[in-house]
Every structure is written in structure tokens, then in C-alpha cells.
Short mmCIF file of C-alpha atoms and ligand atoms in Angstrom, two decimals:
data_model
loop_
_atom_site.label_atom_id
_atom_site.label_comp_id
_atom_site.label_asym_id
_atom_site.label_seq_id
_atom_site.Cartn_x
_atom_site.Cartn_y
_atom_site.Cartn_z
CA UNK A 1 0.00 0.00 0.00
CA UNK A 2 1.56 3.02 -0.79
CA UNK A 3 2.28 6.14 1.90
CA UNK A 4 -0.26 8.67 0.16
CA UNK A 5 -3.07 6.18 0.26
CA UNK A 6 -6.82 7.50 0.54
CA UNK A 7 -8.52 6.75 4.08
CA UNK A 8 -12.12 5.05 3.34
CA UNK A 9 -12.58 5.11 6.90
CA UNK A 10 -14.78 8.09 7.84
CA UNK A 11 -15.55 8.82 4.31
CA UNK A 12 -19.74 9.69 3.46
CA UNK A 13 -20.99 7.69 0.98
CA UNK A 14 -21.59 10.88 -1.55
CA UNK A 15 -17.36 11.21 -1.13
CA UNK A 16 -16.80 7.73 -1.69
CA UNK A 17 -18.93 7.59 -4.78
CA UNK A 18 -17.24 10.30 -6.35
CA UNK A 19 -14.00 8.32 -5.72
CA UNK A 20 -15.35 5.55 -7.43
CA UNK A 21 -16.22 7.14 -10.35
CA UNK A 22 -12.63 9.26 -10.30
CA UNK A 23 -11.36 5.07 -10.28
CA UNK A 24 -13.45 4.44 -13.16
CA UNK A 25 -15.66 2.46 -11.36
CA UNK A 26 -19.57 2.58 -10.78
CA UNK A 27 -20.59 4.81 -7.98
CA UNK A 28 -23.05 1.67 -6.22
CA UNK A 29 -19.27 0.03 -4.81
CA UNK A 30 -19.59 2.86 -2.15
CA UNK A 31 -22.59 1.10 -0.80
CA UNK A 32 -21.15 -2.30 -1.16
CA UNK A 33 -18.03 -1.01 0.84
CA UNK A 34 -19.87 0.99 3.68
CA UNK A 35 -21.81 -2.22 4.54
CA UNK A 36 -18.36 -4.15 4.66
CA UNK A 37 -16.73 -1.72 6.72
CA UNK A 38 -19.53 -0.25 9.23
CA UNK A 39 -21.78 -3.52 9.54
CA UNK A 40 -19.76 -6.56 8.60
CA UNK A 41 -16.42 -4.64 10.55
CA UNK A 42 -14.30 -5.66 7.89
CA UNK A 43 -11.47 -3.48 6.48
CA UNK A 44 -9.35 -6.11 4.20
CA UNK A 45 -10.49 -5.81 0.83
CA UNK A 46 -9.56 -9.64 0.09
CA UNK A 47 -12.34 -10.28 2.21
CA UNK A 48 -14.65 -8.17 0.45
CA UNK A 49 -15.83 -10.88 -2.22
CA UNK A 50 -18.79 -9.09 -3.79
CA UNK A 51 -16.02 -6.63 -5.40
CA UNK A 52 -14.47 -7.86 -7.72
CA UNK A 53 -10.72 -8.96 -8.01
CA UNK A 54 -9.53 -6.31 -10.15
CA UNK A 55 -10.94 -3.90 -7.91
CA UNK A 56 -9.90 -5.06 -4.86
CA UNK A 57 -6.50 -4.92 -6.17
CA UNK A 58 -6.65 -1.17 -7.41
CA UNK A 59 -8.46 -0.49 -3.94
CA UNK A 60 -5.25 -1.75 -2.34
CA UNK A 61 -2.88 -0.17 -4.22
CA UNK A 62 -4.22 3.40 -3.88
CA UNK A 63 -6.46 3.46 -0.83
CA UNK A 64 -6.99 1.51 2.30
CA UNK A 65 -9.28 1.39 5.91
CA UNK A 66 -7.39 2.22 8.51
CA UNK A 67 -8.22 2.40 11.43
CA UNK A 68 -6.44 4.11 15.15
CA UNK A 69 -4.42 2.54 17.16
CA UNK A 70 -5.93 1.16 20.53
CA UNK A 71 -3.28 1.95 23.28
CA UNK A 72 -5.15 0.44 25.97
CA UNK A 73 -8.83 -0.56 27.33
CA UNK A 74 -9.84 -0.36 31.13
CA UNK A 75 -12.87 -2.41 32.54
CA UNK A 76 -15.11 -0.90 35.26
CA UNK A 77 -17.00 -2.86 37.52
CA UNK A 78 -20.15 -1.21 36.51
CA UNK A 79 -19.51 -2.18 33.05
CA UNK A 80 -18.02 0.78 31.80
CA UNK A 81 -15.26 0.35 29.25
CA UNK A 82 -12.91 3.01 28.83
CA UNK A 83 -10.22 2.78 25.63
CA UNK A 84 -7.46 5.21 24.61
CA UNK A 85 -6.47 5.75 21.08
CA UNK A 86 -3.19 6.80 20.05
CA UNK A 87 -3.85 10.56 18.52
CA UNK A 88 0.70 11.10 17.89
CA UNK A 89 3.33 12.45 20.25
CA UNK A 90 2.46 10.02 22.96
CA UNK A 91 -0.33 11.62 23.38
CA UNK A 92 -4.43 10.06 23.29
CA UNK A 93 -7.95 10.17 23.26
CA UNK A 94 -10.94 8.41 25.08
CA UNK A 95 -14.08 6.90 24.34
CA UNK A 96 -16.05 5.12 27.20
CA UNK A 97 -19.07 2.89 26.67
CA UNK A 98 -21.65 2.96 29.35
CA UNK A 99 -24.01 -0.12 29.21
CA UNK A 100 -27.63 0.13 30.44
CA UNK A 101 -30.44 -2.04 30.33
CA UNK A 102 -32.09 -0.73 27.37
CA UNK A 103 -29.52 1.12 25.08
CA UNK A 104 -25.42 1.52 24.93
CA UNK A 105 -24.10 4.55 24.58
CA UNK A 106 -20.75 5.61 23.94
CA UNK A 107 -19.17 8.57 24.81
CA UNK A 108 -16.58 10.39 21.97
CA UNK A 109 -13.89 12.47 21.85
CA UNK A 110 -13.63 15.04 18.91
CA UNK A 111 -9.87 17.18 19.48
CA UNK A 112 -7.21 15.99 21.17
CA UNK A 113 -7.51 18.85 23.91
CA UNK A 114 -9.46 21.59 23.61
CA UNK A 115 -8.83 25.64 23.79
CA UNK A 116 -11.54 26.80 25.34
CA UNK A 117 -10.42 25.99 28.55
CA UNK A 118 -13.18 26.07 31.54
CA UNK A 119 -12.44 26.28 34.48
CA UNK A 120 -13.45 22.55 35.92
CA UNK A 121 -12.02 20.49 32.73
CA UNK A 122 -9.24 17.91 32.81
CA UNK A 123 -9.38 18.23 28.90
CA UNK A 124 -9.00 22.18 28.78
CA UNK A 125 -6.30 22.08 31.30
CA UNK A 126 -4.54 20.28 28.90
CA UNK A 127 -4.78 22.72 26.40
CA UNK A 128 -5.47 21.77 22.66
CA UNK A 129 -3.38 19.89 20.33
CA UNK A 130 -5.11 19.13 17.51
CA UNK A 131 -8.34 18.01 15.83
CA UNK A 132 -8.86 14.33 15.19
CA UNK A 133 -9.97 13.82 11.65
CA UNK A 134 -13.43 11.99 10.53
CA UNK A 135 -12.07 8.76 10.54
CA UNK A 136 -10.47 8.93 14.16
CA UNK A 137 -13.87 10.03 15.67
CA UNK A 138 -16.10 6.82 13.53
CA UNK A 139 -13.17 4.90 14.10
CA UNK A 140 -13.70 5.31 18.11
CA UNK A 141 -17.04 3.95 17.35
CA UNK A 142 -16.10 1.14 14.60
CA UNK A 143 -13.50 -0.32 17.67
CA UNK A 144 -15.86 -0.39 20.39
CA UNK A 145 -18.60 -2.37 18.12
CA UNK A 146 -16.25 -4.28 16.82
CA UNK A 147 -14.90 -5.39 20.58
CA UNK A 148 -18.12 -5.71 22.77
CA UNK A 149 -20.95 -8.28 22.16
CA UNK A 150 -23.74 -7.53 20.16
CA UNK A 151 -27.36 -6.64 21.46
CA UNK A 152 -29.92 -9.58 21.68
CA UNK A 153 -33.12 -9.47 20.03
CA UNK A 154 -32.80 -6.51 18.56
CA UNK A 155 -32.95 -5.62 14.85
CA UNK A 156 -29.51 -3.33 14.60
CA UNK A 157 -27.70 -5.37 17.47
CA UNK A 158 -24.79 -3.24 17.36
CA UNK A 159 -23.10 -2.87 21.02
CA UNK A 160 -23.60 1.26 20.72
CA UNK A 161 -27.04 2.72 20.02
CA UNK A 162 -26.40 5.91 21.33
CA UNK A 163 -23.77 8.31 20.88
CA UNK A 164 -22.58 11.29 22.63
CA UNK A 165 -19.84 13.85 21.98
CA UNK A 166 -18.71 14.64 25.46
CA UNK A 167 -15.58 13.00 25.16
CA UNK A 168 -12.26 15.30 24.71
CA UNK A 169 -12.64 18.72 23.10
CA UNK A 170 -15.16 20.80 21.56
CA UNK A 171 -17.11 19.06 18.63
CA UNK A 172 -18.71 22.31 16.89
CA UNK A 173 -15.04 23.45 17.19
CA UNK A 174 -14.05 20.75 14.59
CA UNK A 175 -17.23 21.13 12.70
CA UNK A 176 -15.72 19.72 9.10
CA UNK A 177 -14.76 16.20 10.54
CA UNK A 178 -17.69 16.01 13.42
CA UNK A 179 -20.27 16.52 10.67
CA UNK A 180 -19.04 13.61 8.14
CA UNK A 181 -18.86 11.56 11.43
CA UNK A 182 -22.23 11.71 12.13
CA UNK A 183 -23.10 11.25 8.10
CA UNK A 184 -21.82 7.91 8.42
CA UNK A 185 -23.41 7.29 12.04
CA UNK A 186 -26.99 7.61 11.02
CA UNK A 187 -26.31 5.82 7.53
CA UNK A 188 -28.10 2.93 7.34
CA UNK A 189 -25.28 1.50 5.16
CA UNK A 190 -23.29 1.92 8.29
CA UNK A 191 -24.60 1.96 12.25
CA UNK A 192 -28.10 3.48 10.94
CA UNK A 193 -28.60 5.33 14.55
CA UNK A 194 -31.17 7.60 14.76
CA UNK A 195 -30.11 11.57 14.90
CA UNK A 196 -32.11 11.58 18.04
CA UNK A 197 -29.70 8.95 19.56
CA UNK A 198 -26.46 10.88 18.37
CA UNK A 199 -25.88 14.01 20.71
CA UNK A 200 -23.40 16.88 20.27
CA UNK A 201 -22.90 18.74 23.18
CA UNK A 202 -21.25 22.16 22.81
CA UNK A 203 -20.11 25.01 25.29
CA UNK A 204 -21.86 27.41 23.30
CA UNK A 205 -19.92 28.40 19.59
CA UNK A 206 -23.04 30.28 18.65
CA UNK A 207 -22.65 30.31 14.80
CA UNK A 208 -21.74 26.82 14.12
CA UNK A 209 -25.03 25.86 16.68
CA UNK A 210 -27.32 27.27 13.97
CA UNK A 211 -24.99 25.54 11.60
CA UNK A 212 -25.52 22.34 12.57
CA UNK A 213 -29.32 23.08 13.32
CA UNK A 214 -29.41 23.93 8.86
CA UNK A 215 -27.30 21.04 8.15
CA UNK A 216 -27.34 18.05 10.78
CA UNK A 217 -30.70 18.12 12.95
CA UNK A 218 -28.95 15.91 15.98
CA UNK A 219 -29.58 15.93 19.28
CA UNK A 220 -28.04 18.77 21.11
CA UNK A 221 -26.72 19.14 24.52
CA UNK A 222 -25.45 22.47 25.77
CA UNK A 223 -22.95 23.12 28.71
CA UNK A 224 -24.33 25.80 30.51
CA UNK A 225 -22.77 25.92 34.03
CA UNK A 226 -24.02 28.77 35.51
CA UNK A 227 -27.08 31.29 35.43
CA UNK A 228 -25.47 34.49 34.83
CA UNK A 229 -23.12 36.23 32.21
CA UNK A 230 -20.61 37.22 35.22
CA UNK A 231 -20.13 33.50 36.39
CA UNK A 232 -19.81 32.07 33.15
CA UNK A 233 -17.49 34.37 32.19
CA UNK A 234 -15.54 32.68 35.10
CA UNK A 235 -16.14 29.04 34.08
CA UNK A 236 -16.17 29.11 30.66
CA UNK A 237 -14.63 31.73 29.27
CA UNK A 238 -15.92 31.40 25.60
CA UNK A 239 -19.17 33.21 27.24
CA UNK A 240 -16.89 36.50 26.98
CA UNK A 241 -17.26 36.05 23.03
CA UNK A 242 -20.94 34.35 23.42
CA UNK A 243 -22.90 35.69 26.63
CA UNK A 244 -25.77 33.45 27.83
CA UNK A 245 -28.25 35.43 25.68
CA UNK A 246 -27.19 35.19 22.32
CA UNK A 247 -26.52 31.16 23.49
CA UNK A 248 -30.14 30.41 24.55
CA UNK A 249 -31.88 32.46 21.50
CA UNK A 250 -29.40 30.07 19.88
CA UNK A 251 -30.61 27.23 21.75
CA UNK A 252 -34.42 28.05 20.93
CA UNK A 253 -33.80 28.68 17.34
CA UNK A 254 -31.97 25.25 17.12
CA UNK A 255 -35.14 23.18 18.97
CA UNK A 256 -37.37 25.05 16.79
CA UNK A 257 -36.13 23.05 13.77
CA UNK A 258 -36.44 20.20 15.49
CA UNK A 259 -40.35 20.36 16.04
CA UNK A 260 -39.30 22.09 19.25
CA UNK A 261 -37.72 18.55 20.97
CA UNK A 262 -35.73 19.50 24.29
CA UNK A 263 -32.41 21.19 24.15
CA UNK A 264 -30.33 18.87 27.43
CA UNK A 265 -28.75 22.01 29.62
CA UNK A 266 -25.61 20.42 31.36
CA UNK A 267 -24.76 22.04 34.76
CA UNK A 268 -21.78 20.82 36.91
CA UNK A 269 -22.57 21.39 40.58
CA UNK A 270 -19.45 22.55 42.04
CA UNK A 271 -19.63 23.10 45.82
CA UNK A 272 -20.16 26.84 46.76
CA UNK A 273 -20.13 28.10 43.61
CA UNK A 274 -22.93 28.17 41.61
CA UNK A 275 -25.36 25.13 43.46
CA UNK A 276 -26.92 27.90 45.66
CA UNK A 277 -30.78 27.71 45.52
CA UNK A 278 -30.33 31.76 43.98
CA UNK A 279 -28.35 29.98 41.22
CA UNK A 280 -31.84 27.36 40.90
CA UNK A 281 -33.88 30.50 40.86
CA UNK A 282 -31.74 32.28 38.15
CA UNK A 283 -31.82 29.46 36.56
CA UNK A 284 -35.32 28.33 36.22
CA UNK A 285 -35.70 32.38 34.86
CA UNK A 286 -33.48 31.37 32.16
CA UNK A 287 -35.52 28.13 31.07
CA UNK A 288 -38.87 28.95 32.43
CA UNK A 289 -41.36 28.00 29.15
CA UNK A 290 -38.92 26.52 27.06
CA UNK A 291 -37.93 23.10 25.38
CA UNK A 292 -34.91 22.70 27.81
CA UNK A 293 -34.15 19.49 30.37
CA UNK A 294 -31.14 20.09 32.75
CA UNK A 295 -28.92 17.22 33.43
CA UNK A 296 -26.90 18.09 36.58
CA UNK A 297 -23.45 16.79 36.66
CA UNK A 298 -21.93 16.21 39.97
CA UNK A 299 -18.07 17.29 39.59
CA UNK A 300 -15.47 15.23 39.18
CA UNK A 301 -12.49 15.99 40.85
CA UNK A 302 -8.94 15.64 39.03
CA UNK A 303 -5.18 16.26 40.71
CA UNK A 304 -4.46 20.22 40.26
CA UNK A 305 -8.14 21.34 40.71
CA UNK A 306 -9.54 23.00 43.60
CA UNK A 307 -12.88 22.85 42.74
CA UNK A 308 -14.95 20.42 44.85
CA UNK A 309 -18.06 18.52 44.40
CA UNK A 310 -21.36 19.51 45.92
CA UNK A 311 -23.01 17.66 48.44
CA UNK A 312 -25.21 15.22 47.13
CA UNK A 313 -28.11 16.68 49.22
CA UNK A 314 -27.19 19.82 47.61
CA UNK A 315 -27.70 18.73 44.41
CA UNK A 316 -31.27 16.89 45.26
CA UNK A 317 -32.41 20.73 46.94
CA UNK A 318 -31.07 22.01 43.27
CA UNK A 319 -33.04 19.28 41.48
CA UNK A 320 -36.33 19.85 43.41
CA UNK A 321 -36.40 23.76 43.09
CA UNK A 322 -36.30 22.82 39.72
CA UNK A 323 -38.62 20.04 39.47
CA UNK A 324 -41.11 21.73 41.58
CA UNK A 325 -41.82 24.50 39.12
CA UNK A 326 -42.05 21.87 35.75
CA UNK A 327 -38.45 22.44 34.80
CA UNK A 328 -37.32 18.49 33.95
CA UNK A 329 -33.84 18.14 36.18
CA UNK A 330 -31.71 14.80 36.38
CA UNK A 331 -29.10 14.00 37.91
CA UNK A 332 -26.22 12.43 35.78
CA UNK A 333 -25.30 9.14 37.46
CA UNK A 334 -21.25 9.01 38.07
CA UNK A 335 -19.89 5.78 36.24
CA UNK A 336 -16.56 3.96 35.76
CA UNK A 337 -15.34 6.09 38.60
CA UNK A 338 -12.58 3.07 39.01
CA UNK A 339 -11.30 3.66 35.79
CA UNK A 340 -11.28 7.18 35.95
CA UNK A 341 -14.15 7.47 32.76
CA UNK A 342 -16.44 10.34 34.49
CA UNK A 343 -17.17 13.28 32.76
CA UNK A 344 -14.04 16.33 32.70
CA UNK A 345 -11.58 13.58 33.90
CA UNK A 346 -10.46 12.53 30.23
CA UNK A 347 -7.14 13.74 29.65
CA UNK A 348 -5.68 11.09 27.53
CA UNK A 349 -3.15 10.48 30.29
CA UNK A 350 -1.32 7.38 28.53
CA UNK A 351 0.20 5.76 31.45
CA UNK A 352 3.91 4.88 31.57
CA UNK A 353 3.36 1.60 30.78
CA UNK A 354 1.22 2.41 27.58
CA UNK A 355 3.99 4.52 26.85
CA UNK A 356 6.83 2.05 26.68
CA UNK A 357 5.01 -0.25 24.91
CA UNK A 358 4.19 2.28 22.21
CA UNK A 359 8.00 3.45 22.10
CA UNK A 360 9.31 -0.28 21.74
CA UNK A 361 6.69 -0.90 19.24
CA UNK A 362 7.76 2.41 17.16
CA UNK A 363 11.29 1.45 17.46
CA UNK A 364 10.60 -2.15 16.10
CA UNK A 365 8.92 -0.89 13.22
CA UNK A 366 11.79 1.46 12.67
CA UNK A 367 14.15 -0.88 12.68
CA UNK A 368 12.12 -2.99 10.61
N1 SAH B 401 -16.71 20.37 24.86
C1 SAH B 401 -18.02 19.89 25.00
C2 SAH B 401 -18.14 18.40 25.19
C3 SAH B 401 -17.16 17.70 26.07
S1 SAH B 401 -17.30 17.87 27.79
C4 SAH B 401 -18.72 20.62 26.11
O1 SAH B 401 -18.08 21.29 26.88
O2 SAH B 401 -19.95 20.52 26.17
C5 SAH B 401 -18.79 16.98 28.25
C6 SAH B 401 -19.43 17.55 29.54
O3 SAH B 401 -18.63 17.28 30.71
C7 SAH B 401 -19.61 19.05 29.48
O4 SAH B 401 -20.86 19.43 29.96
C8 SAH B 401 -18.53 19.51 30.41
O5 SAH B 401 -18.75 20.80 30.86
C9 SAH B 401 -18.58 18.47 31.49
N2 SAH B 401 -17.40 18.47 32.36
C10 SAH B 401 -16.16 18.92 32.07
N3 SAH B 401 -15.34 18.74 33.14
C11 SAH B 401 -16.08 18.17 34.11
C12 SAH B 401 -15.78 17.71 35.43
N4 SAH B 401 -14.56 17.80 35.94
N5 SAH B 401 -16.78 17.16 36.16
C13 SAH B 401 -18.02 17.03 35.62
N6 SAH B 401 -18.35 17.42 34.37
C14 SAH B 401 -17.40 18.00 33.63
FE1 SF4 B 402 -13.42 22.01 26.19
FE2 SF4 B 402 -15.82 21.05 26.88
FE3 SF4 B 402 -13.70 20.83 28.55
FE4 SF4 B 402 -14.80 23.23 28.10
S1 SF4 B 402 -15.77 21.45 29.10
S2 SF4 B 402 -12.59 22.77 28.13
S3 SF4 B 402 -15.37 23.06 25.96
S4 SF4 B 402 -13.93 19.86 26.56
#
């Protein structure tokens, strides 16, 4: 295979069609290869036997499927799987699958860092390297169906039904691979999920949340934090260039094209700081009337943050003066704490270990 070959992985369908027809070849092979790739998990062309041999050969010499590197994968008790994917300069990125009774959803990463940098975020503290391309973010998907059992009795029995982008970094930040991603997610010549089932949740990049309203129609989650311009400001700071205003009209306009379905406001409850029942009241003000659920996210502490986690009684008194007045509240239930797979704690720490391996494996092929 040469060194400038073309990645199918993460390609849409309407790409790889066109580079059929650039091959020569009739358009209809993209289907044929999706369903190889996506639903039968296989990425050697030999294998593919409903191509024929001529083009399976001229697939191999100029393209090919690859797919990321798995560095490691970490078991929780409560079923959570955590994996880390080699994303270059020893550094890596996390998905973590989080099984429940009736779906499996998987949980993304989109950058390797991210810039925007709030305050209570293993990922921002880590600052941003780079963005991962369309095939690294399917292929975090592709790995984890192609590793965990399949559903029972169910029609698409793929291991993931659901996904979320609140891995690391900011999806609407990496717009032109996140939205080929999700093309291929909701194919049904791929994983065929519903867009209601795939969730993008954002810190607020105004523009590219109308964007994605016009052009993608997904489920959208937005990380709100706190109920007024001068805390944000504090927590995350892209509410300097985006104040809560301009983000909720946002919000509205975006659940209007979606027959109004909920918007999912994400609030970390960090003790003392904005959990007060003011901060409820503020906050109920903000949503009062509107298509909006809030999802409460008890923090999660990481080494070289002084931020603490409210009490959980706290966070029920936060719930119920939200409840009480029709405002939907949850509670976001903490798993794979073991195996440090909570929300904010990714940081694509590859562990020593990982790391030799990695380097001896590098220097074998080197010397190869
Ligand atoms: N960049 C996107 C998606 C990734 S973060 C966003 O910010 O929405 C996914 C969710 O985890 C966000 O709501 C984020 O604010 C939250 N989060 C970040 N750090 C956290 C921490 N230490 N504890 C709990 N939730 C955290
Ligand atoms: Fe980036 Fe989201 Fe973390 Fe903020 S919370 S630094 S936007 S990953």
C-alpha cells in the first residue's frame, strides 16, 4: 500500500462515490463497501468478495481502511469500558461505553484537547493539540462495536445505540470532521442510529449551533454551568465572546427546527459556587417555558483542581427547586469512577506503561 493512500474510513458515501467514479468504477461500490466496513467490521479488501478482483486490487494499491491505534482498554466494575487511542506524540484520546439495560451509549472524543479551557475540565487544562480527523472520531465507534458483544433481540444489534460527543474537546469546534462523522453514524449503510440517539454537546460556539441546526438536525446538549453572564465568564470563558443570551436564542432557534424537541442544559454542581438555591432560581428564569431538560453533573475531581463537588443533598435541593416548578432536572449518574471514565476527567493520560510499549513498538517498526 503506498504512503499517500486514501482513508475510506470516515468517508460519506456521496465522497466515496465520487472516488469511485474518479477510479473508473460505478458509484453503487460505495454502498457495497460501507456495509463491509460499518456492519460486517471488515477493512481487508480480500475479504470483500462481492467486489471484484480487479478492484480489490486497485483499492489496495491506492487506498486503504485504517483504522487508530488502541493503546489500551480499562474495565469498570459497573460495566463501563474506557479505551485510549493513540492521537501522535504520545499523546491520546478516550471513548467510554456505558451499558444500560435498554440502550449503549458511547461517549466520543472530537480534538485531542481543547482551547476553550473552563475552568473545571481535565481536557482544557490540557490545552489543545489538535483536531482528530473523521475517521479517528467513527473509528472510536467502529473499535468499540467491533470489541463488545452484540445486542440480543434486537434488529440493529450493534453494542452502541447511542452516541454522545462529550468526550475530549469541543465538537462544533471541529465542525468539518464532526459533521461527516455523524453522516456515516446515522447511515443505514453503516450503524443506521437515529439523529435523536447521536448528541453533540457544545459550550456554546453560537454560529456553528445554527450551523448544525441547517445542516445536521442531531440531538443537542449544551454546557451551561451557571445562570449568569458574570459567572460564566468565570467558568467558561468562551461566554466573553458568546454571553448566555445570544446562546439560549441560539438554543431556541436550534429546537425550533427540530419540532421544538428539548435542548439537554448540562450544569456541573461545584460546591459553593454556583449550586446555591439563587443559582436554581436564576436558573429556572433562564428556562422557564422553554424546550430545555437540565442534566446536573456532579463534579469530578482531578489532581491540580480545587474545585470540589457539591453535596449530594445539595444537588437533590437544586433538582427539586427545579422540578417543583415543571423544569425536567436529572441528575447524571457518576460511572466507571474506578477507571477514571467520568465526565471532565479525560485527559488522555497514557500511562507509563502504555507509553513504553508504544515506544518499543515504534522502534521495532523502525528498525524494521
Ligand atoms: N466540549 C463539550 C463536550 C465535552 S465535555 C462541552 O463542553 O460541552 C462533556 C461535559 O462534561 C460538558 O458538559 C462539560 O462541561 C462536562 N465536564 C467537564 N469537566 C467536568 C468535570 N470535571 N466534572 C463534571 N463534568 C465535567
Ligand atoms: Fe473544552 Fe468542553 Fe472541557 Fe470546556 S468542558 S474545556 S469546551 S472539553
Amino acid at each position: 500500500m503506498p504512503a499517500d493512500a486514501i482513508n475510506l474510513l470516515g468517508m460519506p458515501q456521496g465522497e466515496l462515490e465520487a472516488l469511485f467514479t474518479r477510479l473508473g468504477e460505478k458509484p453503487f461500490h460505495a454502498r457495497q463497501l460501507m456495509r463491509w466496513v460499518y456492519q460486517r467490521g471488515v477493512t481487508d479488501f480480500d475479504e470483500m468478495t462481492d467486489l471484484s478482483k480487479s478492484l480489490r486490487q486497485r483499492l489496495k494499491d491506492e487506498t486503504e481502511v485504517a483504522l487508530p491505534q488502541v493503546l489500551s482498554q480499562h474495565d469498570s466494575t459497573d460495566g463501563t469500558v474506557k479505551w485510549l487511542f493513540e492521537s501522535g506524540f504520545g499523546q491520546a484520546v478516550e471513548a467510554v461505553f456505558i451499558p444500560e439495560a435498554d440502550r449503549g451509549t458511547l461517549c466520543i472524543s472530537s480534538q485531542v484537547g481543547c482551547a476553550l479551557d473552563c475552568a473545571f475540565c481535565a481536557t482544557g487544562a490540557q490545552g489543545f493539540n489538535r483536531n482528530l480527523s473523521a475517521a479517528e472520531i467513527v473509528g472510536q465507534v467502529w473499535h468499540a462495536n467491533s470489541v463488545l458483544p452484540r445486542r440480543d433481540n434486537e434488529a440493529r444489534d450493534y453494542a452502541v445505540t447511542n452516541v454522545v460527543f462529550m468526550g475530549m474537546g469541543e465538537p462544533l469546534a471541529n465542525y468539518r470532521s464532526v459533521v461527516p462523522a455523524i453522516d456515516i453514524l446515522i447511515s443505514d449503510l453503516a450503524y443506521g442510529i437515529s439523529r435523536r440517539r447521536v448528541t453533540v454537546s457544545t459550550s456554546g460556539l453560537v454560529p456553528t449551533i445554527d450551523r448544525l441546526g441547517d445542516e445536521c438536525n442531531v440531538s443537542l446538549a449544551v454546557s451551561l454551568h451557571a445562570p449568569n453572564d458574570d459567572l460564566r465568564d468565570q467558568l467558561v470563558p468562551i461566554n466573553k465572546m458568546h454571553p448566555i443570551a445570544a446562546l439560549l436564542d441560539a438554543c431556541w432557534r436550534y429546537a425550533g427546527k427540530r419540532q421544538n424537541r428539548y435542548i439537554t442544559f448540562e450544569y456541573v454542581m461545584l460546591d459553593g459556587v454556583n449550586d446555591q438555591a439563587g443559582h436554581a432560581d436564576q436558573l429556572f428564569e433562564l428556562l422557564d417555558g422553554k424546550p430545555a431538560k437540565v442534566n446536573l453533573i456532579p463534579f469530578n475531581p482531578f489532581s491540580g483542581n480545587e474545585f470540589q463537588r457539591s453535596p449530594a443533598d445539595r444537588i437533590v435541593r437544586f433538582q427539586n427547586r427545579l422540578r417543583e416548578r415543571g423544569i425536567v432536572t436529572t441528575i447524571r449518574k457518576t460511572r466507571g469512577e474506578d477507571i477514571d471514565a467520568a465526565c471532565g476527567q479525560l485527559a488522555g493520560k497514557v500511562s507509563d506503561r502504555v507509553r513504553n510499549r508504544l515506544s518499543e513498538k515504534r522502534r521495532r517498526t523502525a528498525t524494521a
